[in-house]
mmCIF file of C-alpha atoms in Angstrom:
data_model
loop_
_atom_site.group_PDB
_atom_site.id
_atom_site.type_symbol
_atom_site.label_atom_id
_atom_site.label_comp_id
_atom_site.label_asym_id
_atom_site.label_seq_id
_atom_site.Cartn_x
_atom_site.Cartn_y
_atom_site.Cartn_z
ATOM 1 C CA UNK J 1 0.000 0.000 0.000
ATOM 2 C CA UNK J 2 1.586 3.531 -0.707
ATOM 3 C CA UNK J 3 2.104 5.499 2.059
ATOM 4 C CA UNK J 4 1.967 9.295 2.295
ATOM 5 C CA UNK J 5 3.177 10.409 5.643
ATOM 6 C CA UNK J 6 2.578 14.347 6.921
ATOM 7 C CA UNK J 7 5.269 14.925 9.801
ATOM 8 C CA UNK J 8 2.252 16.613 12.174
ATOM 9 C CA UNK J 9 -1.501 16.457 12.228
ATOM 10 C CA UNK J 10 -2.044 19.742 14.265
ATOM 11 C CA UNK J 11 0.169 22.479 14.134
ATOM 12 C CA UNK J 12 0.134 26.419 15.733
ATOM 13 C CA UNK J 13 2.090 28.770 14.450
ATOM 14 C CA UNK J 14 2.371 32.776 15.317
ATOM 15 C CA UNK J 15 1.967 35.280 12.661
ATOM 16 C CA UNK J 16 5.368 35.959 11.229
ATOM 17 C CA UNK J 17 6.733 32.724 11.772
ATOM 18 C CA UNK J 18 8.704 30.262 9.180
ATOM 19 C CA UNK J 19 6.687 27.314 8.899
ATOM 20 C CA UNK J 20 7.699 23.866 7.515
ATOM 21 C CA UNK J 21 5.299 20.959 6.635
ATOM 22 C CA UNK J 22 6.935 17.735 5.412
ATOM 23 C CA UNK J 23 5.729 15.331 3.430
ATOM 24 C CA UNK J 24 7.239 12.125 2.674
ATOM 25 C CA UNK J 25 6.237 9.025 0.421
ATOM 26 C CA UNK J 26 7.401 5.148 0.280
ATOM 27 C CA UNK J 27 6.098 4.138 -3.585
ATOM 28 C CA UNK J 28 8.784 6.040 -5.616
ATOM 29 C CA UNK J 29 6.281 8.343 -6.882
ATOM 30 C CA UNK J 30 7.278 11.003 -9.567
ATOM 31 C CA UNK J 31 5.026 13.465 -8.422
ATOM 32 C CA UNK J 32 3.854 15.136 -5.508
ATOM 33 C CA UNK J 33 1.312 17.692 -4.738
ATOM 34 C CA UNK J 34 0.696 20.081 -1.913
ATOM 35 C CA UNK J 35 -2.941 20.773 -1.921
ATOM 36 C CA UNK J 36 -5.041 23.332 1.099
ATOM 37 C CA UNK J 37 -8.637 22.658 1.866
ATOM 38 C CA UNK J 38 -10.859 25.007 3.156
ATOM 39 C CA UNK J 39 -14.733 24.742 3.676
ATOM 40 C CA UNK J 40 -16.783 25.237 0.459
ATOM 41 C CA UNK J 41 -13.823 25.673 -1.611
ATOM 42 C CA UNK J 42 -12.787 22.086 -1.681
ATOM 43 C CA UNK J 43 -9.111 21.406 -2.562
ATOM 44 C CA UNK J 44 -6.950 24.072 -4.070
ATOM 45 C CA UNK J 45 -3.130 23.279 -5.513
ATOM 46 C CA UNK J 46 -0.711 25.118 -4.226
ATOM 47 C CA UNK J 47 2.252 23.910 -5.997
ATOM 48 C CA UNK J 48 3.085 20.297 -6.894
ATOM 49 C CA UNK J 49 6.491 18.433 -8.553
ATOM 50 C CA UNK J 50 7.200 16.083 -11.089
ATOM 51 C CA UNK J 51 10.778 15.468 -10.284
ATOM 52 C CA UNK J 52 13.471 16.250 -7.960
ATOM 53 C CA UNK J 53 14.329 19.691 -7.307
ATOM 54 C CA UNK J 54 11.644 20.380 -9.942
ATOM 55 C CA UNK J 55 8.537 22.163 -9.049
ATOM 56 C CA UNK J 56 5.527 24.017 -10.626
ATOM 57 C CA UNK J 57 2.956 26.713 -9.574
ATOM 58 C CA UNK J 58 -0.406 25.435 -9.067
ATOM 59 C CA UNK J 59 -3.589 27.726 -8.229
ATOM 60 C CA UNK J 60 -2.166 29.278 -5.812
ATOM 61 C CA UNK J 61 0.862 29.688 -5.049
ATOM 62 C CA UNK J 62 1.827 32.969 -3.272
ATOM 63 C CA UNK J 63 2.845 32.973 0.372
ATOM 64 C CA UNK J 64 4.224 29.864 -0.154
ATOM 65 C CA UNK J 65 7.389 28.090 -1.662
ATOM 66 C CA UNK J 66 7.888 24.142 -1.796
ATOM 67 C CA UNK J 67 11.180 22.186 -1.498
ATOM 68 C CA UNK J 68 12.003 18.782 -3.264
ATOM 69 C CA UNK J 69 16.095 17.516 -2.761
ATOM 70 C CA UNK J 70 15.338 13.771 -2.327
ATOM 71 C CA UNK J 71 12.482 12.157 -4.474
ATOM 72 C CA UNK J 72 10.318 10.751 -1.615
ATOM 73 C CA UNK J 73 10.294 14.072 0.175
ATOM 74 C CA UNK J 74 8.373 17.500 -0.895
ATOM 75 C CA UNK J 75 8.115 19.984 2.032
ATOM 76 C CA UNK J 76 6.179 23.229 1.664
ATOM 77 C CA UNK J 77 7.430 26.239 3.342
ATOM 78 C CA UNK J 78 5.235 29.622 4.429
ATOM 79 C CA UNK J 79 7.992 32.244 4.498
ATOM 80 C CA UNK J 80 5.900 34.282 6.664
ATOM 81 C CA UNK J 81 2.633 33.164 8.535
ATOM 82 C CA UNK J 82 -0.132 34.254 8.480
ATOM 83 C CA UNK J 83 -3.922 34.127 10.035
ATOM 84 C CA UNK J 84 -5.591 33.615 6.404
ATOM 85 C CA UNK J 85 -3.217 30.669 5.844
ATOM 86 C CA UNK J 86 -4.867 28.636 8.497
ATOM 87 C CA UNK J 87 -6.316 25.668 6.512
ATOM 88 C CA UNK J 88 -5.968 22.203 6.461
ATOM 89 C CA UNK J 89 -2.887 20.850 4.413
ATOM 90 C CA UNK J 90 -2.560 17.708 2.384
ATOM 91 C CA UNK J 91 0.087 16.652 0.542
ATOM 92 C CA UNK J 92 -0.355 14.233 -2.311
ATOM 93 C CA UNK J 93 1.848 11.634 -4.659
ATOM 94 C CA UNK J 94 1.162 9.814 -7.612
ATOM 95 C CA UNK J 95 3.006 7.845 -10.270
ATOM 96 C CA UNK J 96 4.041 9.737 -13.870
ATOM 97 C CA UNK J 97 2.171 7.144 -15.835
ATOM 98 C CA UNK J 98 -0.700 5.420 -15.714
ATOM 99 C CA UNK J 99 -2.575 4.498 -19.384
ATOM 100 C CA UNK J 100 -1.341 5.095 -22.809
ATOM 101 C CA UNK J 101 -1.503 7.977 -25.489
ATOM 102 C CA UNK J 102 -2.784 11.032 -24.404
ATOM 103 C CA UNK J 103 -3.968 9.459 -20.715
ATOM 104 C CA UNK J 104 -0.442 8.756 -20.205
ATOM 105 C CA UNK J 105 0.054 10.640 -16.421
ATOM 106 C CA UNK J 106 -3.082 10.924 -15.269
ATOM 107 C CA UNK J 107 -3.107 8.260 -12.221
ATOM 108 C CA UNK J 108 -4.369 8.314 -9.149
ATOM 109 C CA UNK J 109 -3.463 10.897 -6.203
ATOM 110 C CA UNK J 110 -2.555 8.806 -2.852
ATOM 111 C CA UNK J 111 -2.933 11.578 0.056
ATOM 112 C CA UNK J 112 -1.657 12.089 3.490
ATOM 113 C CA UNK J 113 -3.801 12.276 6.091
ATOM 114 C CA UNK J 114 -3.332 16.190 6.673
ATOM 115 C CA UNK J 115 -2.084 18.608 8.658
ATOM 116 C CA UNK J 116 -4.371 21.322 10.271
ATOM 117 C CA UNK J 117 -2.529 24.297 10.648
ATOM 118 C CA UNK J 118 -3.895 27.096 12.855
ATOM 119 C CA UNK J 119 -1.799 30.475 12.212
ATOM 120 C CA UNK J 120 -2.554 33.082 15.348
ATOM 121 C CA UNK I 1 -9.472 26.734 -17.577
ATOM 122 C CA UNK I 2 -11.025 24.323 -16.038
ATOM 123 C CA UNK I 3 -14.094 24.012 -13.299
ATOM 124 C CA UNK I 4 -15.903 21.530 -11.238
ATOM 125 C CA UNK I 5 -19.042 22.359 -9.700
ATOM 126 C CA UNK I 6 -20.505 20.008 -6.405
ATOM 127 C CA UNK I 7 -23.738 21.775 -5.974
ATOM 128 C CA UNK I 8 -25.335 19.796 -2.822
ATOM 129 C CA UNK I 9 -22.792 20.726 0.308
ATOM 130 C CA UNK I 10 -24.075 18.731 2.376
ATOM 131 C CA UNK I 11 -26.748 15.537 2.414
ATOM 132 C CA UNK I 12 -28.526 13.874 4.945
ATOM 133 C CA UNK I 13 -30.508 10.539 4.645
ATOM 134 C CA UNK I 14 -31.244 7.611 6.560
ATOM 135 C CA UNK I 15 -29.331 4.500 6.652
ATOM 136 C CA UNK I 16 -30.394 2.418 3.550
ATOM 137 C CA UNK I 17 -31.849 5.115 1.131
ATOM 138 C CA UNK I 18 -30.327 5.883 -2.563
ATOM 139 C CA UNK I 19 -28.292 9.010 -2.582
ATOM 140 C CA UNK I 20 -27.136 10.666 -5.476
ATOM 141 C CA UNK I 21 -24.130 13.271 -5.633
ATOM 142 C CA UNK I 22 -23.704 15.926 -8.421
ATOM 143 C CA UNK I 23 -20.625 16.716 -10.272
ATOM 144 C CA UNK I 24 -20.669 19.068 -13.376
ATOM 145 C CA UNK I 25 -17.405 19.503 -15.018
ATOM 146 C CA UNK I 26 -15.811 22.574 -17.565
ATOM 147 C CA UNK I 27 -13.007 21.997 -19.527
ATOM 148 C CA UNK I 28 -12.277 23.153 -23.131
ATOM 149 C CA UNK I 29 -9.925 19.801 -23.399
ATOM 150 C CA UNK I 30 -11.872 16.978 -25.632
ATOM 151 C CA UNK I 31 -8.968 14.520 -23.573
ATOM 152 C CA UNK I 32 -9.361 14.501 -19.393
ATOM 153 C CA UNK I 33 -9.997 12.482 -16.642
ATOM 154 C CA UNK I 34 -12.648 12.477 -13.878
ATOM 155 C CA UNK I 35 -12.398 10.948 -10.583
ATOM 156 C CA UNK I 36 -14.376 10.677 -7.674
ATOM 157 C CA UNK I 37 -12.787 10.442 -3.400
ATOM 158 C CA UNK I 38 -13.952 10.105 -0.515
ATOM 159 C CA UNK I 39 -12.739 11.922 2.390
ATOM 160 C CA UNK I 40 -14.110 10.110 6.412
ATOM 161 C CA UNK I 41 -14.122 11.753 9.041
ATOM 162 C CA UNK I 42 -10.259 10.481 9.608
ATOM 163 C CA UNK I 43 -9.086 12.807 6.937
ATOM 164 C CA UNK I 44 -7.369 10.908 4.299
ATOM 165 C CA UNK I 45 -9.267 11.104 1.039
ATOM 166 C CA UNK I 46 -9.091 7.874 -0.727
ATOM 167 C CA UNK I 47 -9.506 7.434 -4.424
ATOM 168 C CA UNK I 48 -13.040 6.001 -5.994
ATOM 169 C CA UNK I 49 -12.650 5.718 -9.208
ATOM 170 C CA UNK I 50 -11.083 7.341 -12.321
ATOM 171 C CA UNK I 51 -12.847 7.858 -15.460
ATOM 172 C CA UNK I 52 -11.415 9.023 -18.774
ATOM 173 C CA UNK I 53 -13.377 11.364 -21.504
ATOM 174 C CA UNK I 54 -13.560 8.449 -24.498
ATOM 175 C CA UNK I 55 -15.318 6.268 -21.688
ATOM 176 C CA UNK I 56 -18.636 6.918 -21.237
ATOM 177 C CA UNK I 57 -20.529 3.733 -19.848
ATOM 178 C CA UNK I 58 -21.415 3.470 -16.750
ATOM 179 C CA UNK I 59 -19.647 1.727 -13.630
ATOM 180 C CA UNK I 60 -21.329 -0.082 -10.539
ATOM 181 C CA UNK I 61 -18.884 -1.435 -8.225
ATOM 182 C CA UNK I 62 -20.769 -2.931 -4.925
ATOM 183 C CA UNK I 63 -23.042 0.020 -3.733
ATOM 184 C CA UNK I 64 -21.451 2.162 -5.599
ATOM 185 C CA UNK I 65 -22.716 3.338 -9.408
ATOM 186 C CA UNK I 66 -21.229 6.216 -11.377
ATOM 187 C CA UNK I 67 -22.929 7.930 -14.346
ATOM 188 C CA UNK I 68 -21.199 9.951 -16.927
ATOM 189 C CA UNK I 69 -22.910 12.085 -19.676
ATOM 190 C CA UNK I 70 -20.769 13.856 -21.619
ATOM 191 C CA UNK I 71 -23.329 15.498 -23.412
ATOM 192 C CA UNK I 72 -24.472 17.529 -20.293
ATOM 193 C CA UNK I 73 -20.564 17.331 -18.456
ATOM 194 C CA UNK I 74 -21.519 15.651 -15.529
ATOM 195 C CA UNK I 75 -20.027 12.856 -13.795
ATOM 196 C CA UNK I 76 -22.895 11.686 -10.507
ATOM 197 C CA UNK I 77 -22.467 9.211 -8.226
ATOM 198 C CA UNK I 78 -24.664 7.089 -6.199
ATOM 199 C CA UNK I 79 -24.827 5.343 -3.150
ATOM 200 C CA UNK I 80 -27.241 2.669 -2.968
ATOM 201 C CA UNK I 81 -28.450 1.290 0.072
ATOM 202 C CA UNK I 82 -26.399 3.847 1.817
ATOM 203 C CA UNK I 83 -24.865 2.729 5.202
ATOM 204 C CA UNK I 84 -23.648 4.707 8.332
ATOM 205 C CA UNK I 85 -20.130 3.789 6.918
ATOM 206 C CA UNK I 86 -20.812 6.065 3.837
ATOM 207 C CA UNK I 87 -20.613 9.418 6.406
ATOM 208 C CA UNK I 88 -18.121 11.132 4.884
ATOM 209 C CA UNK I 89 -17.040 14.348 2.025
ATOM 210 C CA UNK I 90 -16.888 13.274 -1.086
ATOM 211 C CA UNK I 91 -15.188 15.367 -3.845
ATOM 212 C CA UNK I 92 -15.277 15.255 -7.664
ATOM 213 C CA UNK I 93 -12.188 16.184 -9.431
ATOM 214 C CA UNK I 94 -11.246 16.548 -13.006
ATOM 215 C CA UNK I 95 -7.661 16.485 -14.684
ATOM 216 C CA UNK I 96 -6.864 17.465 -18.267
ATOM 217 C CA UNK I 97 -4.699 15.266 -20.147
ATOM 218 C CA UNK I 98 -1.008 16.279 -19.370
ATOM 219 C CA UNK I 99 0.919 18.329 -21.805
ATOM 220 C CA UNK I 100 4.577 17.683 -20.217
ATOM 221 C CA UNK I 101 5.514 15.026 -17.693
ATOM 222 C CA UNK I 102 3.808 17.169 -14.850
ATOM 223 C CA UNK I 103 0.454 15.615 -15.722
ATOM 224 C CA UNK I 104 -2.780 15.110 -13.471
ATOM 225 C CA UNK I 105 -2.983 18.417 -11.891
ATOM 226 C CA UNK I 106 -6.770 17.757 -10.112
ATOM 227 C CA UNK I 107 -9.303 20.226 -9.927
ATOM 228 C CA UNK I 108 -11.158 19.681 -7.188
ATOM 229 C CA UNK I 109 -14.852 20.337 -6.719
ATOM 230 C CA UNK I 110 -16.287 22.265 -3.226
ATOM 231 C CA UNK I 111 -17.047 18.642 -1.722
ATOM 232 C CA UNK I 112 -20.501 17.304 -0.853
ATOM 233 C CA UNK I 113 -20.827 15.894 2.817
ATOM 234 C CA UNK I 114 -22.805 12.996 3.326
ATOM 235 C CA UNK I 115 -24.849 12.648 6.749
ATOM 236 C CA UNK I 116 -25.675 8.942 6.926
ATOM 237 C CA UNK I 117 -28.314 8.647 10.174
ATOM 238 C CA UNK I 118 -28.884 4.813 11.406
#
């Protein structure tokens, strides 16, 4: 069974502060995903990566930056907290290919189980 | 760009009724793939099932039945003979067919939440 494992399920942070969440994943998976969900507005990407040290924008991106040196590991980093950041967190991996043609890619996301972050 | 739209945020029925969840999808992409999750109360969303555009029968797997009509971009699900074990959020997602190695970016609908009452 892949595993996705989020290094905290409840975090509190000040306003201001550096905050890391780390992600990390046992199945090898190409890419990873970093992913916020807040009530209503389902999940929104925040940035995701297809290789190491590779990494793209997703929805949105700003106030936060992402991190991928080892393959199994894709942290995402808020440079400077704050209160309309609190959200719940999940970080997400998946194989590059899965089909043929022009599904090639498009396989399954295996998630973490979260991490609620409250920013105060 | 593309949109999905979960218009029912939240559902409540009794143990052992039908329930039926929405999903209407926009994409200008004639190639993408839809997917349902689940999400209990523990947090982890797990993956349903994954449906690509060229594919449009239907799929019943146990309780589970999904209907897609491309003609009217939706993708529904239903529960049949829902059980308490069904409580839970359950999102619709869509993901166009990748143009570089990136791939399946998901776009997520706003989640429907199931209230399953014994």
């Amino acid at each position: 069974d892949v595993k996705v494992t989020q290094s905290s399920r409840y975090l509190v942070k000040r306003t201001g502060e550096k905050v890391f969440l780390e992600c990390v994943q046992d199945m090898d998976h190409e890419n990873m995903f970093w992913y916020r969900q807040d009530p209503g507005l389902g999940l929104r990407l925040i940035y995701f990566s297809y290789d190491v040290k590779m990494k793209e924008k997703g929805d949105i991106p700003e106030g936060y930056s992402v991190s991928r040196e080892k393959k199994e590991r894709f942290s995402l980093i808020l440079e400077s907290a704050s209160t309309n950041q609190t959200s719940m967190y999940l970080c997400a991996s998946s194989l590059f290919g899965s089909g043929t043609g022009a599904f090639l890619g498009n396989s399954p996301l295996h998630f973490g189980n979260g991490t609620r972050l409250t920013v105060t | 760009a593309q949109k999905v739209t979960q218009a029912q945020t939240e559902i409540s029925v009794v143990e052992k009724e039908d329930v039926t969840l929405d999903c209407v999808y926009e994409t200008r992409d004639t190639t993408y793939y839809l997917f349902w999750y689940k999400q209990p109360p523990s947090g982890e969303l797990v993956f349903l099932i994954r449906r690509n555009s060229f594919d449009e029968q239907n799929e019943i797997s146990g309780r589970y039945s999904w209907n897609f009509q491309k003609s009217t971009s939706s993708f529904n699900f239903t529960i049949t003979a829902s059980q308490v074990v069904d409580s839970a959020v359950y999102f619709c997602a869509l993901s166009e067919a990748p143009i570089k190695a990136a791939g399946n970016k998901l776009t997520f609908g706003g989640g429907t939440r199931v209230l399953v009452k014994p």
